[in-house]
Coordinates of C-alpha atoms and ligand atoms in Angstrom, one line a residue:
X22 CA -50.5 -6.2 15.3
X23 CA -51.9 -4.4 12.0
X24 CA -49.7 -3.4 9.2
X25 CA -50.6 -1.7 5.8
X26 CA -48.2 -1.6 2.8
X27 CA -49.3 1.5 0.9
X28 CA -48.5 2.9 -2.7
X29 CA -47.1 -0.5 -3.6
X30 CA -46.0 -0.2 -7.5
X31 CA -47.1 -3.0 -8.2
X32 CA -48.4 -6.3 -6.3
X33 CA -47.1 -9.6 -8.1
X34 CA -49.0 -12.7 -7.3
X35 CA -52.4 -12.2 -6.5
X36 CA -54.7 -14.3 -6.7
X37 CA -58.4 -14.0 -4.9
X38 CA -58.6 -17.8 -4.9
X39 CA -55.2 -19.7 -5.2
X40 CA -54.8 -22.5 -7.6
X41 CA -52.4 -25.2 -6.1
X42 CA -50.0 -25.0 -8.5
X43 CA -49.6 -23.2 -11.8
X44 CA -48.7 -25.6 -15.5
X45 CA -47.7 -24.9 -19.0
X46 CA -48.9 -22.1 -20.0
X47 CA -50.2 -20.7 -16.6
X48 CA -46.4 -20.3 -16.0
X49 CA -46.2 -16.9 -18.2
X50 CA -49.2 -15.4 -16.5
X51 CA -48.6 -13.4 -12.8
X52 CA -51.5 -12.0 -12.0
X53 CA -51.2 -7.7 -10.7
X54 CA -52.4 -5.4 -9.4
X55 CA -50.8 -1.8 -10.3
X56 CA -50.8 0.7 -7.6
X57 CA -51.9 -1.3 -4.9
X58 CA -52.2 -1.3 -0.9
X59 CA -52.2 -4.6 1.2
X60 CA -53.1 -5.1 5.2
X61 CA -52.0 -7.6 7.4
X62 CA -53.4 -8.6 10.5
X63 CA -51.8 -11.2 13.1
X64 CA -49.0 -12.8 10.7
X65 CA -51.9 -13.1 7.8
X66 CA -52.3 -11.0 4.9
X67 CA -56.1 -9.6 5.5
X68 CA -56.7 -7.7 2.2
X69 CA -55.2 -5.9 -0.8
X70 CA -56.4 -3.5 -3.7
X71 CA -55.9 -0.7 -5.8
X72 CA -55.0 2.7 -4.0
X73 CA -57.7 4.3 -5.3
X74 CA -60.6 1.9 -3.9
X75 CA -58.6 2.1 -0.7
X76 CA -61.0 2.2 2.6
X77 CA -59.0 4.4 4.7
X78 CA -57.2 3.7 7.8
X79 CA -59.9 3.6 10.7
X80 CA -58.2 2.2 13.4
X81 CA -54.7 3.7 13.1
X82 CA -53.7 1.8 17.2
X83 CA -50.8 -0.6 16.7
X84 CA -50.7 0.0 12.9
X85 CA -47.4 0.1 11.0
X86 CA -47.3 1.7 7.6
X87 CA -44.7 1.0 5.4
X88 CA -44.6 3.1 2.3
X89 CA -43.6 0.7 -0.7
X90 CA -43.4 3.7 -3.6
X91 CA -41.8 2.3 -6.7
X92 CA -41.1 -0.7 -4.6
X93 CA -42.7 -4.2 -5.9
X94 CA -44.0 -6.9 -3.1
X95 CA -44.3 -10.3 -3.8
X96 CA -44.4 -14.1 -1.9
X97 CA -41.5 -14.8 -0.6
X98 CA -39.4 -17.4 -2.3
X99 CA -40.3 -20.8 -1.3
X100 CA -37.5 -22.9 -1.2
X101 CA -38.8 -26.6 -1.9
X102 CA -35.6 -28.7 -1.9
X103 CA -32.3 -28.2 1.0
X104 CA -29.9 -30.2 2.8
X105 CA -28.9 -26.9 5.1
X106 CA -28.7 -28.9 8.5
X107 CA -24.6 -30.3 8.1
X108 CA -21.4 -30.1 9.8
X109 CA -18.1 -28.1 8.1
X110 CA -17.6 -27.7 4.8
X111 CA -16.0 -29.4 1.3
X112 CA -13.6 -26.4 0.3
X113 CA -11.3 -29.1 -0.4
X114 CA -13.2 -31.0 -3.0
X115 CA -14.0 -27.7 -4.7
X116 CA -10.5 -27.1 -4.7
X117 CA -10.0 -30.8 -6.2
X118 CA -12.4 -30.5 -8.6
X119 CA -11.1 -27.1 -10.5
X120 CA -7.9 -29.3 -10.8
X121 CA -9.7 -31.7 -12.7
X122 CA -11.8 -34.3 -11.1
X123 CA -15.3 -34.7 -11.0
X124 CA -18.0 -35.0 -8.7
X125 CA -18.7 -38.2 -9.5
X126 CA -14.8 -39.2 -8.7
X127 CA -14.8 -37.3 -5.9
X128 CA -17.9 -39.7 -4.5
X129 CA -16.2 -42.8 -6.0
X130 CA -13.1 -42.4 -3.6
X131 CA -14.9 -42.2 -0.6
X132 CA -15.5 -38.3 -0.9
X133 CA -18.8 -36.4 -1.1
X134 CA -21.7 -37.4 0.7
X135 CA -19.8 -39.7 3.1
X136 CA -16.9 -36.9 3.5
X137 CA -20.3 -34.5 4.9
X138 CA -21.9 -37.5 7.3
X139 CA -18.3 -38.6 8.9
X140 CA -18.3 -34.8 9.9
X141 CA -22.0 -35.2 11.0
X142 CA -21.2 -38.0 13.1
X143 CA -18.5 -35.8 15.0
X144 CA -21.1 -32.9 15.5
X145 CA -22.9 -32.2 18.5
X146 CA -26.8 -31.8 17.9
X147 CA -26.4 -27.7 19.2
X148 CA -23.3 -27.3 16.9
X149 CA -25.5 -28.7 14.1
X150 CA -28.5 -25.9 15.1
X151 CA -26.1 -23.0 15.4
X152 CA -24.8 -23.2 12.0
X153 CA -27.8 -24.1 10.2
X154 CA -29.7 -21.3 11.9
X155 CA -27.0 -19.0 10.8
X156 CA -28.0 -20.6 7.3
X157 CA -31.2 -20.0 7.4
X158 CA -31.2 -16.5 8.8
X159 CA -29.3 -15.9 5.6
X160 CA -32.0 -17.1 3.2
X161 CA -34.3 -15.4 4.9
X162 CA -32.4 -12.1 4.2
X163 CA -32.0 -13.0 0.4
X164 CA -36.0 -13.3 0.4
X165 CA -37.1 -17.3 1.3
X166 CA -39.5 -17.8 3.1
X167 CA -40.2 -21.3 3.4
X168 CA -37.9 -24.2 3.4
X169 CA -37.6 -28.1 3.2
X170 CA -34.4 -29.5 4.8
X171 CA -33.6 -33.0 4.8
X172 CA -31.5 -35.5 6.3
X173 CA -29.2 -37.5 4.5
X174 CA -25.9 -36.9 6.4
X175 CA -26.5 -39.4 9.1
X176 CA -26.6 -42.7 7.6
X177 CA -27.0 -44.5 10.7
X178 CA -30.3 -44.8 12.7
X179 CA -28.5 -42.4 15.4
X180 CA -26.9 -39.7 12.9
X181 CA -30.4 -39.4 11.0
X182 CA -32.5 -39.0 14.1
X183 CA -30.0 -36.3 15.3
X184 CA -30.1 -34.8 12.0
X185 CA -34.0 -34.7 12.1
X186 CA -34.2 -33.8 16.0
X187 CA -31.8 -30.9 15.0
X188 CA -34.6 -29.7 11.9
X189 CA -37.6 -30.1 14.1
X190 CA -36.1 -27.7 17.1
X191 CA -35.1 -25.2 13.8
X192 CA -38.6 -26.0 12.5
X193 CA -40.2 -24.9 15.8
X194 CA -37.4 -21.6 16.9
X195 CA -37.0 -20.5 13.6
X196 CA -39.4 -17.1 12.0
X197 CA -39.0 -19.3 8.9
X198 CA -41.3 -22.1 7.9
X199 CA -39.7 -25.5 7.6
X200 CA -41.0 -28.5 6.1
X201 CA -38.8 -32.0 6.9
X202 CA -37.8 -34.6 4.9
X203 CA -36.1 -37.9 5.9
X204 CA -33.5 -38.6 3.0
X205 CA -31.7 -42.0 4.8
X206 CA -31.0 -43.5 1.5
X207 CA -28.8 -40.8 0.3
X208 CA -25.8 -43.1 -0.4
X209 CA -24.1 -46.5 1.3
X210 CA -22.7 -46.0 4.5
X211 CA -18.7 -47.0 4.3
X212 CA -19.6 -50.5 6.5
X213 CA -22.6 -51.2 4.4
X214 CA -20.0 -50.9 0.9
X215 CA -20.1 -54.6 -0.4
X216 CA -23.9 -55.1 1.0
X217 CA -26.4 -52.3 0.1
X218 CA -29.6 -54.6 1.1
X219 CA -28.7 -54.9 4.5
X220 CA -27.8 -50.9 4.1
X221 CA -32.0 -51.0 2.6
X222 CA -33.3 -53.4 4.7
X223 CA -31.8 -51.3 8.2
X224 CA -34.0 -48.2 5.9
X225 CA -36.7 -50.3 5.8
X226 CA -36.9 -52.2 8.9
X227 CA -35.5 -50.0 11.4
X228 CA -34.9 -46.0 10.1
X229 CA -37.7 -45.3 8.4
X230 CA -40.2 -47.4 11.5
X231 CA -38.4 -44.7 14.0
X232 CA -38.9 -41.7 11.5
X233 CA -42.8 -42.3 11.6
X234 CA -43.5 -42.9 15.0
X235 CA -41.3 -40.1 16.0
X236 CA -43.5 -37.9 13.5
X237 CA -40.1 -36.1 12.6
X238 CA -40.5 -35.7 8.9
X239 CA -43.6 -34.9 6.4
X240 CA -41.9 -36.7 3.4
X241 CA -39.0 -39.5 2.1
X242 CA -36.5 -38.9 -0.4
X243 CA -34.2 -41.2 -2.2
X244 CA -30.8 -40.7 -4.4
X245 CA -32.2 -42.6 -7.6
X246 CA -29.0 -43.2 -9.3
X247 CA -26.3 -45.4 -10.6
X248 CA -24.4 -46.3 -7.9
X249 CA -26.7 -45.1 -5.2
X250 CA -30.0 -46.6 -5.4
X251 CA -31.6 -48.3 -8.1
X252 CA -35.1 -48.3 -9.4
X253 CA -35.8 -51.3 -7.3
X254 CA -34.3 -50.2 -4.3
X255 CA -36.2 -46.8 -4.6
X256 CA -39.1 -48.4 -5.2
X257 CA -38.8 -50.8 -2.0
X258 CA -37.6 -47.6 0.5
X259 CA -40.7 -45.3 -1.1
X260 CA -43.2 -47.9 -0.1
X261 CA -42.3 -48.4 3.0
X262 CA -41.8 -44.9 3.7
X263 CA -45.5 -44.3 2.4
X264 CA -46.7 -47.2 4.9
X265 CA -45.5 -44.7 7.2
X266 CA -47.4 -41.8 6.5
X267 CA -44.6 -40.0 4.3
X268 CA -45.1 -38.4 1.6
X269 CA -42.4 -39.2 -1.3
X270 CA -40.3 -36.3 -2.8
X271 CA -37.0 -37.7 -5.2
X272 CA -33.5 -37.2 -6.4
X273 CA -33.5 -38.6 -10.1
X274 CA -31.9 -37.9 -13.4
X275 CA -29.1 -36.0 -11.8
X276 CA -26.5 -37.7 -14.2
X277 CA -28.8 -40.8 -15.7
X278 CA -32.5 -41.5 -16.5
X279 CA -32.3 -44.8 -14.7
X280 CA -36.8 -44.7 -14.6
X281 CA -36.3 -42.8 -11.0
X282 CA -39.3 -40.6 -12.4
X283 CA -41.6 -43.2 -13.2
X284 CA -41.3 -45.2 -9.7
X285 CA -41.8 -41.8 -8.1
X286 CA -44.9 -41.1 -9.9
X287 CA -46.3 -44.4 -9.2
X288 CA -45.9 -43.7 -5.5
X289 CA -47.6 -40.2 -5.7
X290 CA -44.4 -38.4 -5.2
X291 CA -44.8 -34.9 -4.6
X292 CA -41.7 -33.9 -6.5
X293 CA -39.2 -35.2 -8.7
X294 CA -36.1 -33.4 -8.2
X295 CA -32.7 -32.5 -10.2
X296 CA -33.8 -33.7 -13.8
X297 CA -31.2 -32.3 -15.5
X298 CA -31.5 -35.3 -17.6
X299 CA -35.0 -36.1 -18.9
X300 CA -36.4 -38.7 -21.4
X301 CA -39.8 -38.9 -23.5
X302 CA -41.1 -41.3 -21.0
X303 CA -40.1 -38.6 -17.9
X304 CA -42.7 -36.1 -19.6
X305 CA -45.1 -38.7 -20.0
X306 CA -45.0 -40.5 -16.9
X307 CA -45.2 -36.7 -15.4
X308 CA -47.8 -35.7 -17.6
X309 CA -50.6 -38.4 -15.8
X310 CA -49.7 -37.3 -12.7
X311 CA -49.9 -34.6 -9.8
X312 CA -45.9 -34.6 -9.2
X313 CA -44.2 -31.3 -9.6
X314 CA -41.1 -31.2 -11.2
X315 CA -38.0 -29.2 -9.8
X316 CA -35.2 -27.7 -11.4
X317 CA -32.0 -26.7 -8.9
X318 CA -29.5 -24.7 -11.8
X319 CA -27.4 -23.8 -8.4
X320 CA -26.3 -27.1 -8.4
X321 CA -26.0 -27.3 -12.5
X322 CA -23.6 -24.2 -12.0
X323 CA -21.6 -25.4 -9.4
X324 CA -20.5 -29.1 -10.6
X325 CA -20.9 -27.9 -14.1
X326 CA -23.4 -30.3 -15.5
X327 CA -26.5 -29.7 -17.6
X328 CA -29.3 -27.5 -16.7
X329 CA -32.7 -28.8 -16.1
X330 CA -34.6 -28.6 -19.4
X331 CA -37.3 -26.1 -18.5
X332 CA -38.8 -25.3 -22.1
X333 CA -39.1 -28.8 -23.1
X334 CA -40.6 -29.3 -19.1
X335 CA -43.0 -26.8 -19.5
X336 CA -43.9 -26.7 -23.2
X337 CA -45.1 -30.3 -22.6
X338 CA -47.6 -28.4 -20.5
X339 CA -46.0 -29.2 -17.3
X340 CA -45.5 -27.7 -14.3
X341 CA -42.1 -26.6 -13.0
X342 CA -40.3 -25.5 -9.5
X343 CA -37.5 -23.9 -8.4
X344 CA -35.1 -24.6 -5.4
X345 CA -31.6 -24.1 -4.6
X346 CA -30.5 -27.5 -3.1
X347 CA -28.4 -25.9 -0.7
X348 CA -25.7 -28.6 0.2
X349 CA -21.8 -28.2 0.9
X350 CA -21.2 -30.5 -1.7
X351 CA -22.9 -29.7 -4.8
X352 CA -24.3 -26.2 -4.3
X353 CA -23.2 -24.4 -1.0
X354 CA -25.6 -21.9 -1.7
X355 CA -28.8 -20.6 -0.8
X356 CA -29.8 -17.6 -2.4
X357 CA -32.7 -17.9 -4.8
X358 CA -32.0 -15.1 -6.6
X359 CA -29.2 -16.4 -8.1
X360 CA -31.5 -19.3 -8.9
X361 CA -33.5 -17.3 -10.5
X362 CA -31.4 -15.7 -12.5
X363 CA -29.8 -19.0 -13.5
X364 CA -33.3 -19.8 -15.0
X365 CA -33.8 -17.0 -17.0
X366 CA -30.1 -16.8 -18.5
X367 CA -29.5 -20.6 -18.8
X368 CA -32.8 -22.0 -18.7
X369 CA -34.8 -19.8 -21.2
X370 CA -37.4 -19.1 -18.4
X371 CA -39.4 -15.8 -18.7
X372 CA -39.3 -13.9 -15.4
X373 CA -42.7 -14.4 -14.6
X374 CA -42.3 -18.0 -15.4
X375 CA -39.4 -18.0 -12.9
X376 CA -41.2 -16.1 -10.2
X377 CA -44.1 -18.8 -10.3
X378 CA -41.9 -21.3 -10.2
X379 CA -40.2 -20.1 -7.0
X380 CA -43.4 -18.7 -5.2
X381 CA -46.5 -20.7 -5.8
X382 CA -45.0 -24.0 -7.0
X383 CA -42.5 -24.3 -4.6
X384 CA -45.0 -23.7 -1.9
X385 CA -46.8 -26.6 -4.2
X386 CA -43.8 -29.0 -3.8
X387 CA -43.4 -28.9 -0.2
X388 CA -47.1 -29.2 0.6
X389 CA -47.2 -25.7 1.9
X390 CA -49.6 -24.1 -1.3
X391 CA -52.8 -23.6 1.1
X392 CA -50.4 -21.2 3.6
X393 CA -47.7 -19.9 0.8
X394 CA -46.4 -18.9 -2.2
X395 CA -49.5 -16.4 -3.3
X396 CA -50.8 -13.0 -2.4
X397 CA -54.1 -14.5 -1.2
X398 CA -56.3 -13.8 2.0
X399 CA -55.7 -15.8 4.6
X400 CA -52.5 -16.9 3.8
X401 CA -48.9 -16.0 5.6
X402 CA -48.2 -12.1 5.1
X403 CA -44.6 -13.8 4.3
X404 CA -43.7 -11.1 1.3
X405 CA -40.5 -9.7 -0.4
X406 CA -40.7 -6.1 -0.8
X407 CA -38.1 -5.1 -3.5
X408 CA -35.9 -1.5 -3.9
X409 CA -37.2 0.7 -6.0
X410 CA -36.5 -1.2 -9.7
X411 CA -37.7 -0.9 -13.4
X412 CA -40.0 -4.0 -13.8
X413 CA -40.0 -7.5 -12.0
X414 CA -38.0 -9.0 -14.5
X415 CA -34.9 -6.5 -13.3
X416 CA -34.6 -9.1 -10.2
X417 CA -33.4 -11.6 -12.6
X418 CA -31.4 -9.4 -14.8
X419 CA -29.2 -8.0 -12.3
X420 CA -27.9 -10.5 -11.2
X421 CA -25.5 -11.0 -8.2
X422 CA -27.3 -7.8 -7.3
X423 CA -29.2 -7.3 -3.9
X424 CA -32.8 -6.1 -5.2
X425 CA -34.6 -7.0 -2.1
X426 CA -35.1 -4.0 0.2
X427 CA -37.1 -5.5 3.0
X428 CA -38.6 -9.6 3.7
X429 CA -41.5 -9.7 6.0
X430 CA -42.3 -13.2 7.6
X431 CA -45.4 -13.6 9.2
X432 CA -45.5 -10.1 9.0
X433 CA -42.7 -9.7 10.8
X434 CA -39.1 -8.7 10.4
X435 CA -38.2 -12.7 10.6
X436 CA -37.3 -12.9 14.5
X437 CA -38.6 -10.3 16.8
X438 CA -41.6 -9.1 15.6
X439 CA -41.6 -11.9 13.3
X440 CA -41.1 -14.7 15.8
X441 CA -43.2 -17.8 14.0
X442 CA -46.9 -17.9 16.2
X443 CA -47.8 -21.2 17.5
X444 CA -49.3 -23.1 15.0
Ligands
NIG91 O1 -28.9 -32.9 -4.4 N1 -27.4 -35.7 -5.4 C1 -27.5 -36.0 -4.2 N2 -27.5 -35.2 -3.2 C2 -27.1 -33.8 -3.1 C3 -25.7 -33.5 -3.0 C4 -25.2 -34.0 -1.7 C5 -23.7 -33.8 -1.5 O2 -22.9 -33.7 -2.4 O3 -23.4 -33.6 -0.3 C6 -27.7 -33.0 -4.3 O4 -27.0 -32.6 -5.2
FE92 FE1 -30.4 -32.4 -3.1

């Protein structure tokens, strides 16, 4: 199956040989080509240029052409950081909280996190893969294109293996990509209240032995955080994860910098997530290392807490990624182009800062740069193409707007022509 995008206004994110990630500086550059064609062959985008040095059609059999005039097409968003796979909803502790308490209360009376894994436990593994597919046909509508979903809603050996069983069947029906990650130590189990190291030594000794040789997640995550788990304990559960061939990738500095970026650095993590609180010794502990950072203002918005601070982030020279953290709890939404807006109105991000930080960094921060997040030969043809708007930046500044005319995954329409080839 050919298809050529033709009269494209303009083609954001090329690059003829992708850099993993982009830092600093690089974050205001997005490389373009102006009135520009792109062909894509099997699911993979086979070339690009400028109309004018276009070769002609010679084999017009099986070819689609879509016409993209005034239309812009870019990556799709790459959504590094998700807990979509979860059972009903926390209407009631939104409600609770616009009568006054917060999220941390809400957690502290048995609430939160432990409301979402007794639903979990009641769920049945299909009921659990309907809704979240329903989820992620959504994103893919609002212009994702890769996700990471973890676990975390289990809290028991069984509930986390159904929880990863359930992302491993989306990872392998769903047109989108999916990248897991086994997030076990996302708070105490209601038995394990007044002993968290048996709680950390079932992680260590039992959980995370079974999420290994079951080869059902790529990374490990923990909840750094006061009352969660400390420094220590992060630092314990990330080790033995790594023994286990995963790949570390962090909630820290949600509400404290406990030193949750430091221990993550010093086990390679490939992300430090959340942030929204950051100290000198974050950015330098960040600054020696290959982690990216990642900034989730969905969930800033939603429990009304600071927002990531991107300048200071990336006028350290830093690198910076975006991602929704779609949850029921703190963000129950999945739409990156709200993110985006967030970080250009509350974050001070330029729009081409913001579009790197979605596209090839988060392709960076779930391990999925050599296949996403760049207009690139060889790579997925998994590409946003955009209604006809005034300049790239218009996606950000019309906001709560729909700007996305088509998404394209694999070259396909995400399912159908786009069902996901075998890998
Ligand atoms: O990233 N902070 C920890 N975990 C999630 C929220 C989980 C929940 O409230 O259900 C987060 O915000
Ligand atoms: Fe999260």
């Amino acid at each position: 199956m050919k298809i050529l995008i033709k009269n494209i206004k303009s083609l954001l994110g090329v690059h003829d040989t992708a850099p993993p990630l982009l830092s600093g500086k690089d974050m205001r550059n997005l490389p373009a080509i102006a009135n520009a064609w792109l062909a894509i062959e099997d699911g993979i985008i086979a070339d690009y240029g400028e109309m004018q040095d276009w070769p002609g059609i010679s084999d017009w059999r099986e070819l689609e052409v879509i016409d993209a005039s005034g239309k812009y097409v870019l990556p799709t968003w790459c959504d590094s950081h998700t807990h979509i796979v979860y059972a009903g909803n926390r209407i009631g502790e939104f409600v609770d909280r616009i009568h006054g308490l917060s999220y941390e209360e809400i957690a502290s009376r048995g609430g939160g996190i432990l409301n979402s894994a007794q639903r979990l436990a009641n769920a049945s593994e299909e009921e659990l893969f309907q809704s979240a597919w329903q989820r992620l046909d959504e994103i893919m509508s609002l212009g994702t294109g890769a996700v990471e979903i973890k676990s975390g809603y289990g809290l028991s050996t069984e509930s986390e293996l159904k929880m990863l069983r359930v992302i491993k069947q989306l990872s392998d029906q769903h047109p989108l990509t999916i990248q897991a990650t086994f997030l076990g130590a996302h708070a105490y189990p209601k038995q394990f209240k007044e002993n968290h190291q048996a709680y950390i030594d079932l992680l260590i000794h039992e959980m995370i032995p079974e999420v290994g040789k079951q080869k059902l997640a790529s990374f490990i995550d923990v909840f750094c955080e006061k009352n969660y788990f400390s420094v220590e304990d992060t630092d314990r559960i990330l080790e033995a994860g790594v023994k286990y061939g995963l790949v570390p990738k962090t909630h820290v500095n949600q509400f404290n910098a406990i030193g949750g970026v430091a221990i993550s650095v010093k086990h390679h993590a490939l992300s430090v997530d959340h942030l929204e609180v950051i100290s000198e010794e974050d950015i330098v502990a960040l600054k020696n290392s290959k982690t990216m950072p990642v900034a989730l203002p969905g969930c800033s918005l939603f429990i009304k807490i600071p927002y990531t601070p991107a300048r200071q982030i990336i006028d350290a020279g830093l690198p910076l990624a975006l991602a929704t953290d779609y949850n029921p709890g703190s963000t129950p939404s999945g739409n990156m182009n709200l993110v985006n807006s967030l970080a250009c109105i509350q974050m001070n991000m330029t729009p081409e800062e913001v579009i790197n930080a979605s596209t090839i960094n988060g392709a960076y921060a779930m391990a999925l740069d050599s296949s996403h997040g760049t207009i690139t030969i060889g790579k997925k043809a998994s590409l946003i193409i955009t209604k006809e708007i005034h300049t790239p930046a218009e996606l950000m500044y019309s906001f709560g707007t729909n700007n996305i005319d088509r998404v394209l995954i694999w070259g396909g329409g995400g399912g159908g022509a786009g069902a996901k080839p075998s890998l």
